[in-house]
PDB file of C-alpha atoms in Angstrom:
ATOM      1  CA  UNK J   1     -31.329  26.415 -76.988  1.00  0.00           C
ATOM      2  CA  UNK J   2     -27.648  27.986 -78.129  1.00  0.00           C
ATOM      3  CA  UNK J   3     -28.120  30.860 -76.104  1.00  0.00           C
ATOM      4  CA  UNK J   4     -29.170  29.055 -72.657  1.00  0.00           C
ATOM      5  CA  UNK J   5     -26.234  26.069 -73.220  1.00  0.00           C
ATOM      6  CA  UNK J   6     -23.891  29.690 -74.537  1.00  0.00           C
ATOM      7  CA  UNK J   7     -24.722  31.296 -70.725  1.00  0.00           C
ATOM      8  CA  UNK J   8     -24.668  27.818 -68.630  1.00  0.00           C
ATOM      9  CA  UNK J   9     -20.924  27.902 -70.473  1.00  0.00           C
ATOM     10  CA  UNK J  10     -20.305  31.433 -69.422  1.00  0.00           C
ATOM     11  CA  UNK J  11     -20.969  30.333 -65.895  1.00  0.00           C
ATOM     12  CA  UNK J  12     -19.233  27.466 -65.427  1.00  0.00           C
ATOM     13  CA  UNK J  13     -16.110  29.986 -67.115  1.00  0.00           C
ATOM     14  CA  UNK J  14     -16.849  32.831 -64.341  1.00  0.00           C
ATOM     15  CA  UNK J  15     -16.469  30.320 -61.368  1.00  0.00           C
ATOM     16  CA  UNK J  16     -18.335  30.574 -57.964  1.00  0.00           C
ATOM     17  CA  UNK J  17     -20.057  33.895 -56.922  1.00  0.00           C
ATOM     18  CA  UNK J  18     -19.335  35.193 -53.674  1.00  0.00           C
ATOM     19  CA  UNK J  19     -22.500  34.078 -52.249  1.00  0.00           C
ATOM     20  CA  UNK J  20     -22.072  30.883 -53.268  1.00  0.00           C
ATOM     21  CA  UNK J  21     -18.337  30.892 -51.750  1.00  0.00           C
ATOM     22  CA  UNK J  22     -19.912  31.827 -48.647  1.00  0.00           C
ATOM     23  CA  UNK J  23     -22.265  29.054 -48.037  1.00  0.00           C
ATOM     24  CA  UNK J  24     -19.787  26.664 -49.095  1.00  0.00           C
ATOM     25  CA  UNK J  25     -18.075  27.940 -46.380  1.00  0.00           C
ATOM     26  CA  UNK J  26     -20.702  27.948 -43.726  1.00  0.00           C
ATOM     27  CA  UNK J  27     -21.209  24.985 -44.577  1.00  0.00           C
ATOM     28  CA  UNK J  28     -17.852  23.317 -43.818  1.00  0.00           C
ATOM     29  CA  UNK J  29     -17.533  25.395 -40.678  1.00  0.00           C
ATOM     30  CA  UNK J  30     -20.812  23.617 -39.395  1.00  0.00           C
ATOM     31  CA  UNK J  31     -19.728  20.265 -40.276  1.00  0.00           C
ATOM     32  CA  UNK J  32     -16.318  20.729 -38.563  1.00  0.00           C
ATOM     33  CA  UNK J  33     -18.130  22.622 -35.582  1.00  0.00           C
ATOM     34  CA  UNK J  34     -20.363  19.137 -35.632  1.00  0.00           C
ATOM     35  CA  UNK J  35     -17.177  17.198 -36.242  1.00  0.00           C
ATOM     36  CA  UNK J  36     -15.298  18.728 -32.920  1.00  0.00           C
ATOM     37  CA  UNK J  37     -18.229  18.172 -30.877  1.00  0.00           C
ATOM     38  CA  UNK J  38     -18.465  14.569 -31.554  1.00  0.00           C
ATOM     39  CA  UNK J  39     -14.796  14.495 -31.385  1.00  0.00           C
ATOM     40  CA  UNK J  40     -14.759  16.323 -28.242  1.00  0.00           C
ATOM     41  CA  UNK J  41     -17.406  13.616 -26.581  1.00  0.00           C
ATOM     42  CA  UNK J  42     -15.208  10.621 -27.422  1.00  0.00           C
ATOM     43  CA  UNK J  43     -12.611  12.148 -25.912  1.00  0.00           C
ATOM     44  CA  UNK J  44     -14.424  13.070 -22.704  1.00  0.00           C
ATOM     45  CA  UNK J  45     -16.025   9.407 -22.525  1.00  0.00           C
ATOM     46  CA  UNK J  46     -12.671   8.212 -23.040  1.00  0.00           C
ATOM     47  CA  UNK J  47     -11.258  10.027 -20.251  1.00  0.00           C
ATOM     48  CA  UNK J  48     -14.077   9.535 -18.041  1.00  0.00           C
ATOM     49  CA  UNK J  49     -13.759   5.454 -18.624  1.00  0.00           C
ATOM     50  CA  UNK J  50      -9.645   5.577 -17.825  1.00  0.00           C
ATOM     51  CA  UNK J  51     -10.277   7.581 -14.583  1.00  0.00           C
ATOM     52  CA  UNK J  52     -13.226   5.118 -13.397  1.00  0.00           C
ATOM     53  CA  UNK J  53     -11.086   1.984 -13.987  1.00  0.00           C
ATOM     54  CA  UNK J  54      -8.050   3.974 -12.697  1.00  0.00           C
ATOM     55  CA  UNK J  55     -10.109   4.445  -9.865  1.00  0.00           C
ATOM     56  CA  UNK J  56     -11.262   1.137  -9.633  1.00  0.00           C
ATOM     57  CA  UNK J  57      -8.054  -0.310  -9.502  1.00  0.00           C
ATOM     58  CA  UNK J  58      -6.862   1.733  -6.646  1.00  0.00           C
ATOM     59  CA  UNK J  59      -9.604   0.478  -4.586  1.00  0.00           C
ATOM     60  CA  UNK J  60      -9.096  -3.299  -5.760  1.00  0.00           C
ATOM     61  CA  UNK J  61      -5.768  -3.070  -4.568  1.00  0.00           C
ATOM     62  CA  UNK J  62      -6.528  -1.090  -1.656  1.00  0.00           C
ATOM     63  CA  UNK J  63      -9.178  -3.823  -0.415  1.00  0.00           C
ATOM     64  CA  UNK J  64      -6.163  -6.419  -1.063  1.00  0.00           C
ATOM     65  CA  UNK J  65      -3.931  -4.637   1.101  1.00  0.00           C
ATOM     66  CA  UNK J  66      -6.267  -4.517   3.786  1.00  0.00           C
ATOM     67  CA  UNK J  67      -6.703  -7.958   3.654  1.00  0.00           C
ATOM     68  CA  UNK J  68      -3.099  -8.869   3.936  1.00  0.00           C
ATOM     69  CA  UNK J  69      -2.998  -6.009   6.668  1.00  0.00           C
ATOM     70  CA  UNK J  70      -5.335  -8.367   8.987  1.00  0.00           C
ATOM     71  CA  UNK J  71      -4.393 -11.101   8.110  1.00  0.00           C
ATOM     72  CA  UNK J  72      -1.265 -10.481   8.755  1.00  0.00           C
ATOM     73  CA  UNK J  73      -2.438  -9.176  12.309  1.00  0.00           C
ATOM     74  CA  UNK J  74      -0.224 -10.370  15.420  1.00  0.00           C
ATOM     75  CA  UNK J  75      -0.544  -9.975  19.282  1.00  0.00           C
ATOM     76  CA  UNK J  76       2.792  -9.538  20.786  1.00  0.00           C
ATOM     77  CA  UNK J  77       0.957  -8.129  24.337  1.00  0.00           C
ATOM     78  CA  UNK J  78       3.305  -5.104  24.368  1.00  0.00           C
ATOM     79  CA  UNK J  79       0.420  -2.754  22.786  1.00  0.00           C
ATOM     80  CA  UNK J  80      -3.122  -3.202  21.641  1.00  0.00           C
ATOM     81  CA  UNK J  81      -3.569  -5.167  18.095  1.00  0.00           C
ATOM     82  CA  UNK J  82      -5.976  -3.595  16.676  1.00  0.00           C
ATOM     83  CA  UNK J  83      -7.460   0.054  17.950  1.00  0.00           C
ATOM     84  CA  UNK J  84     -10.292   1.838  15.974  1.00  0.00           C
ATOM     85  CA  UNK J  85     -11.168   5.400  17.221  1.00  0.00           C
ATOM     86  CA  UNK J  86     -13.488   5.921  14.249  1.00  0.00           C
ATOM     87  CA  UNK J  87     -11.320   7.800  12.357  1.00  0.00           C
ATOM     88  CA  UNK J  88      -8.214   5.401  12.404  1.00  0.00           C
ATOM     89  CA  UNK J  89      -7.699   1.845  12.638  1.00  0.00           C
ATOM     90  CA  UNK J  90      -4.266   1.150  14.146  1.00  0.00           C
ATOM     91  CA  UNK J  91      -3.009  -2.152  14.096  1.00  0.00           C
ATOM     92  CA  UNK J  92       0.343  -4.822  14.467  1.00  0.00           C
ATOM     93  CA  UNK J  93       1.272  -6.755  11.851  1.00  0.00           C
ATOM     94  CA  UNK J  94       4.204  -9.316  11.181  1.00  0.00           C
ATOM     95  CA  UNK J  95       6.735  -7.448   8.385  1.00  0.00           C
ATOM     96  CA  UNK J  96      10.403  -8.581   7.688  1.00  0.00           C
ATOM     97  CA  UNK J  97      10.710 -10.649  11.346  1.00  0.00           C
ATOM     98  CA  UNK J  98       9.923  -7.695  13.246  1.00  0.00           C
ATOM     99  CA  UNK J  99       6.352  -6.242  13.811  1.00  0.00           C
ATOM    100  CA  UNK J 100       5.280  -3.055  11.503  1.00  0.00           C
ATOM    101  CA  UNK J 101       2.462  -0.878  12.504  1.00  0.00           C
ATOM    102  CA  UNK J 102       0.365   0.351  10.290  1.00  0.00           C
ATOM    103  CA  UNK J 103      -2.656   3.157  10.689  1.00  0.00           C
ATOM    104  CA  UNK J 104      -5.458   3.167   7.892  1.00  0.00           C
ATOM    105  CA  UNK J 105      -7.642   6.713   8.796  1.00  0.00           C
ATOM    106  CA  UNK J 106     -10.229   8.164   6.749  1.00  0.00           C
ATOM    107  CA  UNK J 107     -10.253  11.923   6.505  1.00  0.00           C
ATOM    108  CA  UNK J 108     -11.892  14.112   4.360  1.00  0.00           C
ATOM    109  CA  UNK J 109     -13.067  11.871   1.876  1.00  0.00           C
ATOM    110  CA  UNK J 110      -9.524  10.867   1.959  1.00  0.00           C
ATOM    111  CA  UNK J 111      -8.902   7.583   2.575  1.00  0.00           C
ATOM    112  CA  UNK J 112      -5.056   6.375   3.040  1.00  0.00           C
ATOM    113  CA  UNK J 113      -3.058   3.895   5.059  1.00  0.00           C
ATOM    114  CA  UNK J 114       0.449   4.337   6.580  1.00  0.00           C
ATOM    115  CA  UNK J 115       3.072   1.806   7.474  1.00  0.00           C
ATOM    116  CA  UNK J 116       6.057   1.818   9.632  1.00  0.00           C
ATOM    117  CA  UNK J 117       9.339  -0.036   9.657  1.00  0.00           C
ATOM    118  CA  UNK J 118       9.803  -3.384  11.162  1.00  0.00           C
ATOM    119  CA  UNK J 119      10.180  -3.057  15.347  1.00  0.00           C
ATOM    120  CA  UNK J 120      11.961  -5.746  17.084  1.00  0.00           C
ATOM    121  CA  UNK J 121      12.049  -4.534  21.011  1.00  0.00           C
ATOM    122  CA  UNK J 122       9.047  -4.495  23.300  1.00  0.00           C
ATOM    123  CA  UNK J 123       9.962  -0.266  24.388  1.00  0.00           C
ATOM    124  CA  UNK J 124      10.578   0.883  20.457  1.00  0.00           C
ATOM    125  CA  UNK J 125       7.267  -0.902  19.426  1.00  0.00           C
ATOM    126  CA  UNK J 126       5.310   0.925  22.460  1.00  0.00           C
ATOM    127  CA  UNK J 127       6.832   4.442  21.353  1.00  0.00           C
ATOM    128  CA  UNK J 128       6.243   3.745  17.883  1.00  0.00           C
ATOM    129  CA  UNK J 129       2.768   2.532  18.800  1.00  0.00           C
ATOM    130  CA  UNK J 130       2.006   5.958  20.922  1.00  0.00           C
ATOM    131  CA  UNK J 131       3.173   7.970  18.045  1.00  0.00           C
ATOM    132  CA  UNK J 132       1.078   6.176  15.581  1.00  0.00           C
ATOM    133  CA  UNK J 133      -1.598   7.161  17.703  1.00  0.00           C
ATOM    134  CA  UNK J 134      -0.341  10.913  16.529  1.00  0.00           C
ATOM    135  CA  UNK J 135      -0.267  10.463  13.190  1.00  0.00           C
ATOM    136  CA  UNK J 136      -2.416  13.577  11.283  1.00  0.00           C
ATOM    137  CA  UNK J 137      -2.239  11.895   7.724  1.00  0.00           C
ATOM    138  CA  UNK J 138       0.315  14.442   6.327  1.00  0.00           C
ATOM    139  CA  UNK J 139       3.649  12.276   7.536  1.00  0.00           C
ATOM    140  CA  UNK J 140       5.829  10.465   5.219  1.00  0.00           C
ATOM    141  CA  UNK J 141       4.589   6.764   4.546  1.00  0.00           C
ATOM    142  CA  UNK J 142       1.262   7.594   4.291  1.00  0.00           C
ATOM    143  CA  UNK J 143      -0.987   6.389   0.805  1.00  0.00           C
ATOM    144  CA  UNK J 144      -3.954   8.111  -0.418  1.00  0.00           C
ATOM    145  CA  UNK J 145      -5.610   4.721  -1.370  1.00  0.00           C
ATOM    146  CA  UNK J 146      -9.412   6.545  -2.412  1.00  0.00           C
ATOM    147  CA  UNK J 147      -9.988   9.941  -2.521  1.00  0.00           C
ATOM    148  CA  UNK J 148     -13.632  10.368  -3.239  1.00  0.00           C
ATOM    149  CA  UNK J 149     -14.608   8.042   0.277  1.00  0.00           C
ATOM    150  CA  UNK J 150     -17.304   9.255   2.383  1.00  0.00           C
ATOM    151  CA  UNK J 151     -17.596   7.617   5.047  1.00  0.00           C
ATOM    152  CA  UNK J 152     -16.537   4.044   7.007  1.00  0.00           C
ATOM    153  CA  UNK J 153     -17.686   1.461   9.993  1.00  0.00           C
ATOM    154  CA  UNK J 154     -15.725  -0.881  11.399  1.00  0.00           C
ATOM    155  CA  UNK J 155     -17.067  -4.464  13.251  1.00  0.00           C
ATOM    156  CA  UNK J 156     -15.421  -7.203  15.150  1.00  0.00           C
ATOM    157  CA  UNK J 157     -16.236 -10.767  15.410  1.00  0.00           C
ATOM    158  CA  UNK J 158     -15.981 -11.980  19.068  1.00  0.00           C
ATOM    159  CA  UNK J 159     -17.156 -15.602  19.570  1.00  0.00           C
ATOM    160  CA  UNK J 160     -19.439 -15.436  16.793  1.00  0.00           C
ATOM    161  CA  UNK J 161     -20.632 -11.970  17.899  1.00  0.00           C
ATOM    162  CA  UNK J 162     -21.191  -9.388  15.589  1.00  0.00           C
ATOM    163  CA  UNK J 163     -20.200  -5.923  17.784  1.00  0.00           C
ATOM    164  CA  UNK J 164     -19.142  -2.425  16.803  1.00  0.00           C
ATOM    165  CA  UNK J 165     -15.364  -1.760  16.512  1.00  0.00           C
ATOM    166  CA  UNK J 166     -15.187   0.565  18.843  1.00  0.00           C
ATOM    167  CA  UNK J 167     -17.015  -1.356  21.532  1.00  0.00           C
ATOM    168  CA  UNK J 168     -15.539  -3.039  24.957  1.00  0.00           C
ATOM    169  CA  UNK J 169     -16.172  -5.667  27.517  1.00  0.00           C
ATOM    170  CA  UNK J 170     -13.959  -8.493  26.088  1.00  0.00           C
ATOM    171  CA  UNK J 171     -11.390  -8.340  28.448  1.00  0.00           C
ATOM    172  CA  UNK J 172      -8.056 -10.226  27.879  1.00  0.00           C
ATOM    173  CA  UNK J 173      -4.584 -10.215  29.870  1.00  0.00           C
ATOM    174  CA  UNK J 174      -1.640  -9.917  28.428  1.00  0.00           C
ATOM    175  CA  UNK J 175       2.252  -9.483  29.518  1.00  0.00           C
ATOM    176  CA  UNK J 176       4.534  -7.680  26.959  1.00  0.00           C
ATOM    177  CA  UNK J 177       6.147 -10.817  24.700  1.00  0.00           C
ATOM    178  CA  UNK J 178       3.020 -12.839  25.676  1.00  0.00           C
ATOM    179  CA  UNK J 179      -0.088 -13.875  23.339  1.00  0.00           C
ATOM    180  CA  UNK J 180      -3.608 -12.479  25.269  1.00  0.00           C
ATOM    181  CA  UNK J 181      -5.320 -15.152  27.716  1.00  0.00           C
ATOM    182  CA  UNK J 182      -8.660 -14.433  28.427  1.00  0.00           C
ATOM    183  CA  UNK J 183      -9.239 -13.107  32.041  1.00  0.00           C
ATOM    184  CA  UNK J 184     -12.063 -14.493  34.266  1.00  0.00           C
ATOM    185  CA  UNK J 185     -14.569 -12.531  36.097  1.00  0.00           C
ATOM    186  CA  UNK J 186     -12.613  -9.967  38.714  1.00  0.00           C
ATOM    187  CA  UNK J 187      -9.163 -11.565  38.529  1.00  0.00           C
ATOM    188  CA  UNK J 188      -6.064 -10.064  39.242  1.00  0.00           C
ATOM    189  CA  UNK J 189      -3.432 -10.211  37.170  1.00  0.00           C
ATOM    190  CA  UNK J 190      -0.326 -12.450  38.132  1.00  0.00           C
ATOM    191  CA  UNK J 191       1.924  -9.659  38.178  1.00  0.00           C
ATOM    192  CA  UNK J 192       2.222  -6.204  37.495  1.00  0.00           C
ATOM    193  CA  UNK J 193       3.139  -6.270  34.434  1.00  0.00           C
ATOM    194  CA  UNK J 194       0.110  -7.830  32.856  1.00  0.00           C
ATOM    195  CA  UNK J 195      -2.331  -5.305  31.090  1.00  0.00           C
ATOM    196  CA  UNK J 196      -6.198  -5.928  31.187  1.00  0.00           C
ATOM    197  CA  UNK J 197      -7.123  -4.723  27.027  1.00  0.00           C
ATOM    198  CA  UNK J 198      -9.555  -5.979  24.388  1.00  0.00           C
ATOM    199  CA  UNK J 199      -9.871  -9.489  23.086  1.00  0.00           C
ATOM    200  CA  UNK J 200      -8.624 -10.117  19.361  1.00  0.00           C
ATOM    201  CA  UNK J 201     -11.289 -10.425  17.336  1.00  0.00           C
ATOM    202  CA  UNK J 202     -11.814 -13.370  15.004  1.00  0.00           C
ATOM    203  CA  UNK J 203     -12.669 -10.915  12.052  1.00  0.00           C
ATOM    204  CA  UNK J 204     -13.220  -7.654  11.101  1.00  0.00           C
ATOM    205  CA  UNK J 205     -15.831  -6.390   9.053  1.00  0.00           C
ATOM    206  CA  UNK J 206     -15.304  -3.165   7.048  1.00  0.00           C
ATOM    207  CA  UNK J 207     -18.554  -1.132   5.313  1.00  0.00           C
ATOM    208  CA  UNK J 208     -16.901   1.599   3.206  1.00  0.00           C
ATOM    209  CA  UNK J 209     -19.021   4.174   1.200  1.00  0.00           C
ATOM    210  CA  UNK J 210     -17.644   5.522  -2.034  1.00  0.00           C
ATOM    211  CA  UNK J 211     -19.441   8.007  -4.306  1.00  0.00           C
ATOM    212  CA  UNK J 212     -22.936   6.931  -2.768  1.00  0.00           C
ATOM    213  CA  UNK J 213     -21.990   3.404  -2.773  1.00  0.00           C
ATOM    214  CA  UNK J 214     -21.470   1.042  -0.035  1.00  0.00           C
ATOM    215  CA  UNK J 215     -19.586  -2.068  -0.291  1.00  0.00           C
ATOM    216  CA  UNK J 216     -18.723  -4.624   2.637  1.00  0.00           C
ATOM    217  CA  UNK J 217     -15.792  -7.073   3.235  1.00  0.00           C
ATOM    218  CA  UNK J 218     -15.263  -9.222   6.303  1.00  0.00           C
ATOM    219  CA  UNK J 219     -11.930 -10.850   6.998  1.00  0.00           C
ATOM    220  CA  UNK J 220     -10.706 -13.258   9.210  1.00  0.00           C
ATOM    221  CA  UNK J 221      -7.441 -12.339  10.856  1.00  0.00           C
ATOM    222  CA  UNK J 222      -4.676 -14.876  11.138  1.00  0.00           C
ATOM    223  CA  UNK J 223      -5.085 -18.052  13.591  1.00  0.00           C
ATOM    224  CA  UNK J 224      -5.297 -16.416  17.080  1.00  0.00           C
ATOM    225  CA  UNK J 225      -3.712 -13.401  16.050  1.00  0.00           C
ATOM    226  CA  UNK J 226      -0.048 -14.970  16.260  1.00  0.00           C
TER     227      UNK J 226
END
């Protein structure tokens, strides 16, 4: 009994063998390997969480500007309103008493809008409106507002018709300074000046698909477009 409590003392005097050193430190590398890893996920969902509601933000307050965009729609009969070609949606709106135009184009998967500065005369808005027309997403102005969209369809609301953006047959008149009056059957306009275009819509409806998702908003542009 002396002689095994005499070695147990001897032991405990030598310290840890080098085997013993070496699990211990196996040990603690595997727990702080574990450790990382775990560490290492949180961060990763963390990150993951801030860019999806970063994300989602952008979009929310993309989808707000869009609505003030059309709402904000006005037909001054000097150019078209509102012109989709499928890949951009140019349009007038009211900005700072003047009229701004503004282009929203998807291209890419990159969805962004661009907006001018506030036009007062009938020739300036036409140029600006034929260079808008130009644009190629890359000029100054322009606002990557998703970058992940796939794809986007545009339709109009015409006297409680649901037709595709791009679509034509309601025919308006209009004289540059003058709100659209709707033209009947063959008729010739008054004077030269009047231009035979597209009837304002009563609301647009956008479906917009985002990392396999598809979500739809219709708005109603301002009373008659003025």
């Amino acid at each position: 009994m002396r002689t095994s409590r005499a070695h147990t003392a001897r032991r405990r005097g030598r310290g840890f063998t080098l085997v013993e050193l070496l699990v211990a430190l196996l040990v603690m590398a595997v727990l702080a390997t574990l450790a990382w890893q775990g560490m290492d996920g949180m961060l990763r969902v963390r990150d993951g969480s801030a860019a999806s509601l970063d994300r989602t933000l952008r979009l929310n307050t993309a989808l707000v500007q869009w609505e003030q965009d059309l709402q904000a729609v006005v037909d001054v009969g000097a150019v078209p309103p509102l012109l989709f070609t499928g890949q951009k949606l140019v349009l007038t709106r009211r900005s700072g008493g003047g009229v701004a135009l503004v282009a929203w184009a998807l291209r890419g998967g990159r969805w962004s809008r661009w907006s001018g500065p506030p036009l007062s005369g009938v020739l300036e808005l036409q140029q600006g409106w034929l260079r808008a027309q130009g644009l190629l997403g890359n000029e100054p102005g322009h606002v990557t507002v998703a970058a992940d969209a796939e794809g986007w369809l545009l339709y109009k609301y015409v006297g409680g018709r649901k037709a595709n953006m791009q679509s034509s047959g309601d025919v308006v008149l209009s004289r540059p300074g003058q709100p659209a009056a709707p033209a009947s059957g063959d008729s010739v306009p008054a004077s030269p000046a009047a231009v035979a275009r597209e009837a304002l819509p009563e609301a647009v409806e956008l479906q917009l698909t985002i990392e396999g998702r598809s979500l739809t908003r219709v708005i109603g542009l301002g009373p008659a477009g003025s």
